[in-house]
mmCIF file of C-alpha atoms in Angstrom:
data_model
loop_
_atom_site.group_PDB
_atom_site.id
_atom_site.type_symbol
_atom_site.label_atom_id
_atom_site.label_comp_id
_atom_site.label_asym_id
_atom_site.label_seq_id
_atom_site.Cartn_x
_atom_site.Cartn_y
_atom_site.Cartn_z
ATOM 1 C CA MET A 243 -18.763 -0.652 -12.706
ATOM 2 C CA ALA A 244 -17.818 0.389 -9.175
ATOM 3 C CA THR A 245 -17.232 4.011 -8.235
ATOM 4 C CA LEU A 246 -16.446 5.075 -4.685
ATOM 5 C CA ARG A 247 -16.026 8.626 -3.406
ATOM 6 C CA VAL A 248 -13.489 9.498 -0.742
ATOM 7 C CA ASN A 249 -15.037 12.444 1.088
ATOM 8 C CA LEU A 250 -12.326 14.788 2.369
ATOM 9 C CA GLN A 251 -13.928 18.203 1.796
ATOM 10 C CA GLU A 252 -11.930 20.071 -0.883
ATOM 11 C CA ARG A 253 -9.585 17.051 -1.227
ATOM 12 C CA SER A 254 -12.373 14.611 -2.135
ATOM 13 C CA TYR A 255 -11.949 12.301 -5.123
ATOM 14 C CA GLU A 256 -13.423 9.272 -6.843
ATOM 15 C CA ILE A 257 -12.092 5.740 -7.185
ATOM 16 C CA VAL A 258 -13.205 4.227 -10.499
ATOM 17 C CA ASN A 259 -12.888 0.438 -10.734
ATOM 18 C CA ARG A 260 -14.040 -1.273 -13.923
ATOM 19 C CA PRO A 261 -12.687 -3.389 -16.782
ATOM 20 C CA GLY A 262 -11.213 -1.236 -19.534
ATOM 21 C CA ALA A 263 -10.908 1.824 -17.282
ATOM 22 C CA LEU A 264 -7.254 2.356 -18.160
ATOM 23 C CA GLY A 265 -8.216 3.137 -21.741
ATOM 24 C CA GLN A 266 -10.750 5.678 -20.456
ATOM 25 C CA CYS A 267 -8.427 7.430 -18.006
ATOM 26 C CA GLY A 268 -8.057 10.509 -20.207
ATOM 27 C CA ALA A 269 -11.772 11.259 -20.365
ATOM 28 C CA LEU A 270 -12.152 10.542 -16.645
ATOM 29 C CA ALA A 271 -9.200 12.741 -15.691
ATOM 30 C CA ALA A 272 -10.199 15.610 -17.968
ATOM 31 C CA GLN A 273 -13.285 16.133 -15.799
ATOM 32 C CA VAL A 274 -11.230 16.992 -12.698
ATOM 33 C CA LEU A 275 -7.934 18.434 -13.952
ATOM 34 C CA ARG A 276 -6.872 22.006 -14.696
ATOM 35 C CA GLY A 277 -3.816 21.924 -16.996
ATOM 36 C CA ARG A 278 -3.013 20.188 -20.269
ATOM 37 C CA LEU A 279 0.486 18.824 -19.629
ATOM 38 C CA ALA A 280 0.434 15.263 -18.261
ATOM 39 C CA CYS A 281 3.549 13.562 -16.888
ATOM 40 C CA VAL A 282 3.064 9.772 -16.884
ATOM 41 C CA VAL A 283 5.498 8.045 -14.524
ATOM 42 C CA SER A 284 5.838 4.285 -14.930
ATOM 43 C CA ASP A 285 8.462 1.585 -14.569
ATOM 44 C CA SER A 286 10.378 -0.686 -16.891
ATOM 45 C CA ARG A 287 7.933 -3.587 -16.430
ATOM 46 C CA VAL A 288 4.622 -1.754 -16.620
ATOM 47 C CA ALA A 289 5.389 0.850 -19.298
ATOM 48 C CA PRO A 290 5.791 -1.698 -22.147
ATOM 49 C CA LEU A 291 2.409 -3.189 -21.234
ATOM 50 C CA TYR A 292 0.212 -0.157 -20.596
ATOM 51 C CA ALA A 293 1.930 3.158 -21.322
ATOM 52 C CA ASP A 294 0.700 3.326 -24.931
ATOM 53 C CA THR A 295 -2.905 2.772 -23.799
ATOM 54 C CA VAL A 296 -2.629 5.580 -21.249
ATOM 55 C CA LEU A 297 -0.826 8.004 -23.565
ATOM 56 C CA GLU A 298 -3.377 7.443 -26.318
ATOM 57 C CA SER A 299 -6.258 7.954 -23.891
ATOM 58 C CA LEU A 300 -4.761 11.187 -22.561
ATOM 59 C CA ARG A 301 -4.150 12.541 -26.058
ATOM 60 C CA GLY A 302 -7.708 11.644 -27.002
ATOM 61 C CA ALA A 303 -8.926 13.818 -24.116
ATOM 62 C CA GLY A 304 -6.929 16.809 -25.340
ATOM 63 C CA LEU A 305 -4.045 16.449 -22.893
ATOM 64 C CA GLU A 306 -0.356 16.624 -23.805
ATOM 65 C CA PRO A 307 1.330 13.640 -22.174
ATOM 66 C CA PHE A 308 4.974 12.649 -21.845
ATOM 67 C CA LEU A 309 6.372 9.451 -20.327
ATOM 68 C CA LEU A 310 9.068 9.096 -17.668
ATOM 69 C CA THR A 311 10.205 5.531 -16.911
ATOM 70 C CA VAL A 312 12.117 4.341 -13.850
ATOM 71 C CA SER A 313 13.669 0.940 -13.199
ATOM 72 C CA ALA A 314 11.246 -1.597 -11.762
ATOM 73 C CA GLY A 315 11.786 -2.485 -8.121
ATOM 74 C CA GLU A 316 12.013 -1.024 -4.631
ATOM 75 C CA GLN A 317 15.456 0.426 -5.350
ATOM 76 C CA SER A 318 13.830 3.156 -7.455
ATOM 77 C CA LYS A 319 11.904 4.475 -4.457
ATOM 78 C CA CYS A 320 14.815 6.590 -3.276
ATOM 79 C CA PRO A 321 15.771 10.283 -2.953
ATOM 80 C CA ALA A 322 18.110 10.129 -5.958
ATOM 81 C CA GLN A 323 15.341 8.895 -8.281
ATOM 82 C CA LEU A 324 12.950 11.448 -6.819
ATOM 83 C CA ALA A 325 15.408 14.257 -7.612
ATOM 84 C CA GLN A 326 15.811 12.922 -11.149
ATOM 85 C CA LEU A 327 12.040 13.040 -11.667
ATOM 86 C CA TRP A 328 11.981 16.663 -10.466
ATOM 87 C CA GLU A 329 14.652 17.609 -12.986
ATOM 88 C CA GLN A 330 12.888 15.795 -15.835
ATOM 89 C CA MET A 331 9.545 17.409 -14.985
ATOM 90 C CA ALA A 332 11.172 20.829 -14.904
ATOM 91 C CA ALA A 333 12.846 20.183 -18.256
ATOM 92 C CA HIS A 334 9.435 19.451 -19.780
ATOM 93 C CA GLY A 335 8.110 22.762 -18.516
ATOM 94 C CA MET A 336 5.583 21.536 -15.962
ATOM 95 C CA THR A 337 3.542 24.217 -14.226
ATOM 96 C CA ARG A 338 1.452 24.095 -11.050
ATOM 97 C CA SER A 339 -1.704 23.459 -13.074
ATOM 98 C CA ASP A 340 -0.305 20.280 -14.677
ATOM 99 C CA THR A 341 -0.654 16.655 -13.579
ATOM 100 C CA VAL A 342 1.392 13.596 -12.681
ATOM 101 C CA PHE A 343 -0.115 10.209 -13.576
ATOM 102 C CA ALA A 344 1.333 7.309 -11.549
ATOM 103 C CA LEU A 345 1.075 4.186 -13.724
ATOM 104 C CA GLY A 346 2.208 1.052 -11.914
ATOM 105 C CA GLY A 347 2.380 -0.641 -8.561
ATOM 106 C CA GLY A 348 3.088 0.633 -5.081
ATOM 107 C CA VAL A 349 6.646 1.768 -5.789
ATOM 108 C CA VAL A 350 5.601 3.964 -8.703
ATOM 109 C CA GLY A 351 2.562 5.252 -6.834
ATOM 110 C CA ASP A 352 4.639 6.271 -3.813
ATOM 111 C CA LEU A 353 7.513 7.733 -5.832
ATOM 112 C CA ALA A 354 5.448 9.593 -8.427
ATOM 113 C CA GLY A 355 3.010 10.690 -5.736
ATOM 114 C CA PHE A 356 5.793 12.207 -3.647
ATOM 115 C CA ALA A 357 7.183 13.899 -6.764
ATOM 116 C CA ALA A 358 3.737 15.392 -7.456
ATOM 117 C CA ALA A 359 3.388 16.540 -3.847
ATOM 118 C CA THR A 360 6.710 18.373 -3.899
ATOM 119 C CA MET A 361 7.174 19.552 -7.497
ATOM 120 C CA LEU A 362 6.396 23.296 -7.588
ATOM 121 C CA ARG A 363 4.984 22.819 -4.057
ATOM 122 C CA GLY A 364 2.339 20.472 -5.427
ATOM 123 C CA VAL A 365 0.866 19.559 -8.799
ATOM 124 C CA ASP A 366 -2.216 17.421 -9.428
ATOM 125 C CA LEU A 367 -1.915 13.656 -9.072
ATOM 126 C CA VAL A 368 -3.868 10.785 -10.660
ATOM 127 C CA GLN A 369 -3.203 7.232 -9.507
ATOM 128 C CA LEU A 370 -3.385 4.451 -12.130
ATOM 129 C CA PRO A 371 -2.601 1.327 -10.065
ATOM 130 C CA THR A 372 -1.824 -1.829 -12.038
ATOM 131 C CA THR A 373 -1.046 -4.338 -9.257
ATOM 132 C CA LEU A 374 -3.386 -5.914 -6.749
ATOM 133 C CA LEU A 375 -1.491 -4.397 -3.831
ATOM 134 C CA ALA A 376 -1.699 -0.902 -5.303
ATOM 135 C CA GLN A 377 -5.367 -1.267 -6.206
ATOM 136 C CA VAL A 378 -6.515 -2.379 -2.770
ATOM 137 C CA ASP A 379 -4.194 -0.285 -0.667
ATOM 138 C CA SER A 380 -1.391 2.058 -1.668
ATOM 139 C CA SER A 381 -3.167 4.074 -4.380
ATOM 140 C CA VAL A 382 -5.900 5.215 -1.978
ATOM 141 C CA GLY A 383 -5.456 7.476 1.021
ATOM 142 C CA GLY A 384 -2.688 9.851 0.017
ATOM 143 C CA LYS A 385 0.375 8.334 1.663
ATOM 144 C CA VAL A 386 3.386 8.988 -0.595
ATOM 145 C CA ALA A 387 7.018 8.394 0.319
ATOM 146 C CA VAL A 388 10.514 7.275 -0.549
ATOM 147 C CA ASP A 389 12.869 4.993 1.350
ATOM 148 C CA LEU A 390 16.023 6.057 3.139
ATOM 149 C CA ARG A 391 19.036 3.891 3.902
ATOM 150 C CA ALA A 392 17.818 3.855 7.507
ATOM 151 C CA GLY A 393 14.427 2.362 6.639
ATOM 152 C CA LYS A 394 11.358 2.189 4.443
ATOM 153 C CA ASN A 395 9.007 5.137 3.787
ATOM 154 C CA LEU A 396 10.844 7.398 6.237
ATOM 155 C CA ALA A 397 10.575 10.481 3.997
ATOM 156 C CA GLY A 398 7.088 11.290 2.779
ATOM 157 C CA CYS A 399 3.828 13.129 3.279
ATOM 158 C CA PHE A 400 0.071 12.912 2.833
ATOM 159 C CA TYR A 401 -1.033 14.082 -0.611
ATOM 160 C CA GLN A 402 -4.425 13.058 -1.931
ATOM 161 C CA PRO A 403 -4.890 12.295 -5.635
ATOM 162 C CA LYS A 404 -7.502 14.009 -7.760
ATOM 163 C CA LEU A 405 -8.639 10.628 -9.069
ATOM 164 C CA VAL A 406 -7.871 6.907 -8.829
ATOM 165 C CA VAL A 407 -8.532 4.778 -11.910
ATOM 166 C CA MET A 408 -8.109 1.023 -11.555
ATOM 167 C CA ASP A 409 -8.643 -1.576 -14.215
ATOM 168 C CA PRO A 410 -9.016 -5.190 -13.019
ATOM 169 C CA GLU A 411 -7.830 -6.411 -16.421
ATOM 170 C CA THR A 412 -4.285 -5.251 -15.583
ATOM 171 C CA LEU A 413 -4.150 -7.926 -12.891
ATOM 172 C CA ASN A 414 -4.212 -10.638 -15.554
ATOM 173 C CA THR A 415 -0.624 -9.817 -16.551
ATOM 174 C CA LEU A 416 0.772 -10.099 -13.016
ATOM 175 C CA PRO A 417 3.155 -12.965 -12.215
ATOM 176 C CA ASP A 418 1.815 -15.268 -9.507
ATOM 177 C CA ARG A 419 4.243 -13.894 -6.925
ATOM 178 C CA VAL A 420 3.168 -10.296 -7.560
ATOM 179 C CA PHE A 421 -0.510 -11.264 -7.384
ATOM 180 C CA ALA A 422 0.125 -13.051 -4.084
ATOM 181 C CA ASP A 423 1.936 -9.945 -2.862
ATOM 182 C CA GLY A 424 -1.337 -8.025 -3.100
ATOM 183 C CA MET A 425 -3.316 -10.799 -1.444
ATOM 184 C CA ALA A 426 -1.491 -10.036 1.814
ATOM 185 C CA GLU A 427 -3.140 -6.624 1.949
ATOM 186 C CA VAL A 428 -6.513 -8.155 1.041
ATOM 187 C CA VAL A 429 -6.155 -10.582 3.961
ATOM 188 C CA LYS A 430 -5.206 -7.631 6.184
ATOM 189 C CA TYR A 431 -8.554 -5.931 5.533
ATOM 190 C CA GLY A 432 -10.372 -9.083 6.510
ATOM 191 C CA CYS A 433 -8.310 -9.326 9.690
ATOM 192 C CA ILE A 434 -8.821 -5.768 10.905
ATOM 193 C CA TRP A 435 -12.286 -4.862 9.607
ATOM 194 C CA ASP A 436 -14.377 -7.516 7.898
ATOM 195 C CA GLU A 437 -14.567 -11.079 9.220
ATOM 196 C CA ALA A 438 -16.953 -12.003 6.382
ATOM 197 C CA LEU A 439 -14.274 -10.994 3.867
ATOM 198 C CA PHE A 440 -11.743 -13.136 5.730
ATOM 199 C CA ALA A 441 -14.109 -16.108 5.635
ATOM 200 C CA ARG A 442 -14.757 -15.547 1.944
ATOM 201 C CA LEU A 443 -11.013 -15.642 1.251
ATOM 202 C CA GLU A 444 -10.798 -18.922 3.155
ATOM 203 C CA ALA A 445 -13.332 -20.350 0.694
ATOM 204 C CA LEU A 446 -11.316 -19.298 -2.381
ATOM 205 C CA PRO A 447 -8.756 -22.036 -3.064
ATOM 206 C CA ASP A 448 -6.472 -20.360 -5.576
ATOM 207 C CA ARG A 449 -5.746 -17.369 -7.809
ATOM 208 C CA ALA A 450 -8.298 -18.414 -10.417
ATOM 209 C CA ALA A 451 -11.053 -18.386 -7.817
ATOM 210 C CA VAL A 452 -9.965 -14.960 -6.573
ATOM 211 C CA THR A 453 -9.772 -13.600 -10.126
ATOM 212 C CA ALA A 454 -13.380 -14.616 -10.789
ATOM 213 C CA VAL A 455 -14.543 -12.165 -8.094
ATOM 214 C CA VAL A 456 -11.584 -9.788 -7.994
ATOM 215 C CA GLU A 457 -13.558 -6.639 -8.835
ATOM 216 C CA GLU A 458 -15.819 -7.277 -5.837
ATOM 217 C CA ILE A 459 -12.803 -7.909 -3.598
ATOM 218 C CA THR A 460 -10.864 -4.825 -4.680
ATOM 219 C CA THR A 461 -13.960 -2.652 -4.292
ATOM 220 C CA ALA A 462 -14.608 -4.043 -0.802
ATOM 221 C CA CYS A 463 -11.018 -3.324 0.262
ATOM 222 C CA CYS A 464 -11.094 0.199 -1.185
ATOM 223 C CA ASP A 465 -14.367 0.850 0.602
ATOM 224 C CA ILE A 466 -12.827 -0.158 3.922
ATOM 225 C CA LYS A 467 -9.833 2.092 3.341
ATOM 226 C CA ARG A 468 -12.156 4.908 2.261
ATOM 227 C CA GLN A 469 -14.017 4.677 5.564
ATOM 228 C CA VAL A 470 -10.778 4.692 7.540
ATOM 229 C CA VAL A 471 -9.208 7.606 5.659
ATOM 230 C CA GLU A 472 -12.344 9.728 5.909
ATOM 231 C CA GLN A 473 -12.195 9.403 9.696
ATOM 232 C CA ASP A 474 -8.416 9.725 10.080
ATOM 233 C CA GLU A 475 -6.674 11.212 7.050
ATOM 234 C CA HIS A 476 -3.314 11.793 8.733
ATOM 235 C CA ASP A 477 -2.750 8.507 10.574
ATOM 236 C CA LEU A 478 -3.274 9.831 14.091
ATOM 237 C CA GLY A 479 -5.635 7.133 15.365
ATOM 238 C CA LEU A 480 -7.943 4.796 13.462
ATOM 239 C CA ARG A 481 -5.755 4.715 10.360
ATOM 240 C CA MET A 482 -2.988 3.055 12.369
ATOM 241 C CA LEU A 483 -5.050 -0.128 12.101
ATOM 242 C CA LEU A 484 -3.986 -0.319 8.450
ATOM 243 C CA ASN A 485 -0.478 -1.092 9.739
ATOM 244 C CA PHE A 486 -1.526 -4.501 11.042
ATOM 245 C CA GLY A 487 1.346 -6.864 10.267
ATOM 246 C CA HIS A 488 3.569 -4.044 9.066
ATOM 247 C CA THR A 489 5.667 -3.630 12.226
ATOM 248 C CA MET A 490 7.362 -7.003 11.839
ATOM 249 C CA GLY A 491 6.859 -6.871 8.078
ATOM 250 C CA HIS A 492 9.145 -3.860 7.826
ATOM 251 C CA VAL A 493 11.653 -5.684 10.054
ATOM 252 C CA TYR A 494 11.866 -8.501 7.520
ATOM 253 C CA GLU A 495 12.067 -6.226 4.497
ATOM 254 C CA LYS A 496 14.938 -4.262 6.014
ATOM 255 C CA ALA A 497 16.727 -7.337 7.383
ATOM 256 C CA TYR A 498 16.865 -8.807 3.893
ATOM 257 C CA ARG A 499 17.663 -5.428 2.264
ATOM 258 C CA TYR A 500 14.384 -5.394 0.329
ATOM 259 C CA GLU A 501 15.777 -8.113 -1.969
ATOM 260 C CA THR A 502 14.558 -11.482 -0.685
ATOM 261 C CA TYR A 503 10.930 -10.884 0.315
ATOM 262 C CA THR A 504 8.279 -8.700 -1.269
ATOM 263 C CA HIS A 505 6.289 -6.255 0.840
ATOM 264 C CA GLY A 506 3.269 -8.568 0.838
ATOM 265 C CA GLU A 507 5.333 -11.609 1.816
ATOM 266 C CA ALA A 508 6.846 -9.695 4.729
ATOM 267 C CA VAL A 509 3.449 -8.366 5.841
ATOM 268 C CA ALA A 510 1.909 -11.852 5.640
ATOM 269 C CA ALA A 511 4.461 -13.189 8.112
ATOM 270 C CA GLY A 512 4.090 -9.989 10.131
ATOM 271 C CA MET A 513 0.335 -10.505 10.502
ATOM 272 C CA VAL A 514 0.902 -13.985 11.890
ATOM 273 C CA ASP A 515 3.513 -12.499 14.244
ATOM 274 C CA ALA A 516 1.104 -9.803 15.431
ATOM 275 C CA ALA A 517 -1.569 -12.386 16.125
ATOM 276 C CA ARG A 518 0.862 -14.668 17.989
ATOM 277 C CA LEU A 519 2.147 -11.786 20.126
ATOM 278 C CA GLY A 520 -1.437 -10.711 20.719
ATOM 279 C CA GLU A 521 -2.274 -14.193 21.944
ATOM 280 C CA LEU A 522 0.739 -14.172 24.297
ATOM 281 C CA LEU A 523 -0.216 -10.786 25.734
ATOM 282 C CA GLY A 524 -3.893 -11.650 26.086
ATOM 283 C CA HIS A 525 -5.198 -9.264 23.430
ATOM 284 C CA THR A 526 -6.093 -11.869 20.783
ATOM 285 C CA PRO A 527 -8.120 -15.103 21.044
ATOM 286 C CA SER A 528 -6.129 -18.323 20.930
ATOM 287 C CA GLY A 529 -6.027 -19.927 17.487
ATOM 288 C CA THR A 530 -6.252 -16.667 15.534
ATOM 289 C CA ALA A 531 -2.625 -16.816 14.417
ATOM 290 C CA GLU A 532 -3.010 -20.343 13.060
ATOM 291 C CA ARG A 533 -6.088 -19.356 11.097
ATOM 292 C CA ILE A 534 -4.243 -16.400 9.535
ATOM 293 C CA ALA A 535 -1.202 -18.586 8.853
ATOM 294 C CA ALA A 536 -3.335 -21.140 7.005
ATOM 295 C CA LEU A 537 -4.953 -18.439 4.885
ATOM 296 C CA VAL A 538 -1.743 -16.686 3.828
ATOM 297 C CA ARG A 539 -0.156 -20.023 2.939
ATOM 298 C CA ARG A 540 -3.214 -20.879 0.843
ATOM 299 C CA HIS A 541 -2.617 -17.755 -1.209
ATOM 300 C CA GLY A 542 1.073 -18.367 -1.782
ATOM 301 C CA LEU A 543 2.516 -16.310 1.081
ATOM 302 C CA PRO A 544 4.887 -17.233 3.903
ATOM 303 C CA ALA A 545 3.525 -17.562 7.427
ATOM 304 C CA ALA A 546 6.968 -17.137 9.015
ATOM 305 C CA ILE A 547 10.257 -15.417 8.161
ATOM 306 C CA HIS A 548 13.438 -15.632 10.213
ATOM 307 C CA ALA A 549 15.221 -12.516 11.456
ATOM 308 C CA GLY A 550 17.942 -12.094 14.051
ATOM 309 C CA ARG A 551 17.397 -10.204 17.281
ATOM 310 C CA ALA A 552 19.742 -7.398 16.210
ATOM 311 C CA ASP A 553 17.706 -6.857 13.027
ATOM 312 C CA VAL A 554 14.448 -6.771 14.989
ATOM 313 C CA GLU A 555 15.786 -4.375 17.598
ATOM 314 C CA ALA A 556 17.249 -1.976 15.025
ATOM 315 C CA ALA A 557 14.094 -1.903 12.911
ATOM 316 C CA LEU A 558 11.777 -1.364 15.877
ATOM 317 C CA ARG A 559 13.729 1.747 16.862
ATOM 318 C CA LEU A 560 13.013 3.286 13.458
ATOM 319 C CA ASP A 561 9.364 2.240 13.215
ATOM 320 C CA LYS A 562 7.158 5.257 12.364
ATOM 321 C CA LYS A 563 4.768 4.276 15.171
ATOM 322 C CA ASN A 564 7.582 4.478 17.716
ATOM 323 C CA LEU A 565 7.046 7.096 20.437
ATOM 324 C CA GLU A 566 9.204 7.480 23.546
ATOM 325 C CA GLY A 567 10.368 3.886 23.534
ATOM 326 C CA ALA A 568 6.962 2.341 22.868
ATOM 327 C CA LEU A 569 5.189 1.340 19.667
ATOM 328 C CA HIS A 570 1.553 1.690 18.721
ATOM 329 C CA PHE A 571 1.246 -2.017 17.891
ATOM 330 C CA VAL A 572 -1.865 -3.258 16.098
ATOM 331 C CA PHE A 573 -3.540 -6.274 17.693
ATOM 332 C CA LEU A 574 -6.695 -8.199 16.831
ATOM 333 C CA GLU A 575 -9.450 -8.341 19.424
ATOM 334 C CA ARG A 576 -10.874 -10.951 17.083
ATOM 335 C CA LEU A 577 -10.903 -11.473 13.337
ATOM 336 C CA GLY A 578 -12.598 -8.423 11.855
ATOM 337 C CA ARG A 579 -11.856 -6.141 14.803
ATOM 338 C CA ALA A 580 -8.505 -4.534 15.675
ATOM 339 C CA ARG A 581 -7.106 -1.963 18.062
ATOM 340 C CA THR A 582 -3.766 -0.340 18.815
ATOM 341 C CA GLU A 583 -1.907 -0.770 22.089
ATOM 342 C CA ARG A 584 1.228 0.981 23.289
ATOM 343 C CA VAL A 585 3.824 -1.750 23.739
ATOM 344 C CA ALA A 586 7.389 -1.176 24.941
ATOM 345 C CA ARG A 587 10.095 -2.398 22.573
ATOM 346 C CA GLU A 588 11.503 -4.438 25.459
ATOM 347 C CA THR A 589 8.185 -6.269 25.794
ATOM 348 C CA ILE A 590 8.229 -7.231 22.133
ATOM 349 C CA LEU A 591 11.858 -8.320 22.297
ATOM 350 C CA ALA A 592 11.242 -10.292 25.494
ATOM 351 C CA HIS A 593 8.843 -12.539 23.583
ATOM 352 C CA TRP A 594 11.121 -12.907 20.533
ATOM 353 C CA ARG A 595 13.478 -15.884 20.626
ATOM 354 C CA ASP A 596 15.431 -16.746 17.479
ATOM 355 C CA GLY A 597 12.539 -16.109 15.124
ATOM 356 C CA ALA A 598 9.805 -17.529 17.345
ATOM 357 C CA TRP A 599 7.360 -16.030 19.836
ATOM 358 C CA THR A 600 7.553 -17.403 23.360
#
């Protein structure tokens, strides 16, 4: 069993990571919650697999749960679905002492988390991540958001959960593409923080090899994010490093209307882009991009995605790290060590030629 504690004064919470934890979520949550009513938000893929386990566990702990299900996919992470959740929660009589349980991947975690942050000016939140991406990244740290037509995650806030419960056994039901989606964020942690983790991933040839040590990998990634969040809860400095690969990644997601590439696929290509641009600008050692490209391909992810100049330019204007015409772009000083640099949009675009860096 692995248990980590995110130390944020009165907003501190534990991350529990162990096989079978989903069936114990009621007893774990009962130790930190105030009210009895429990709103479980899940999606149409995850609910048939795990909702009964969670509902039974919550009832066994003396809670009174009810289930709200949204359609699976990024399209549910929108203001209209958020408003529908508010209305459904109100209809069930939720009070400020009650709790939202987010059961699913990153979309559900972001959507349900934002609903919890804003319903009655804030009710308790428990994250129950069931995908690799959510377990290593989005369920920890308190970022919750919905997408707008203008771009991804543009409406949101920081709202820490009371508890994160992750069960590595849920990863066994993931399709290969969804598992690979999460591997992009695992690779990211190796790139920005832990060269030994990166090297370990290079030695794992396939999903089966990763699965054999997945609890160690997810715990290592959560521990890195814990350290970052404790030092920079609100993304004002160090936490920006967690956006490595996301600047161009969000370009690709938006260019293809969130339909063609998953978040992890877009970030994988974006990490290679960031390393290539870093090499061109003298921030990153030569050969780093090729090493990252080889690793993401090994784990079923693309090392390059095409986007037109107009798509890149439009997305860069809306990037959350954009300030007065410049972006806080994350570069690698070397594998395992990253930093942010202010880079003018024109500088980025000057090196972008028809989907290639020159």
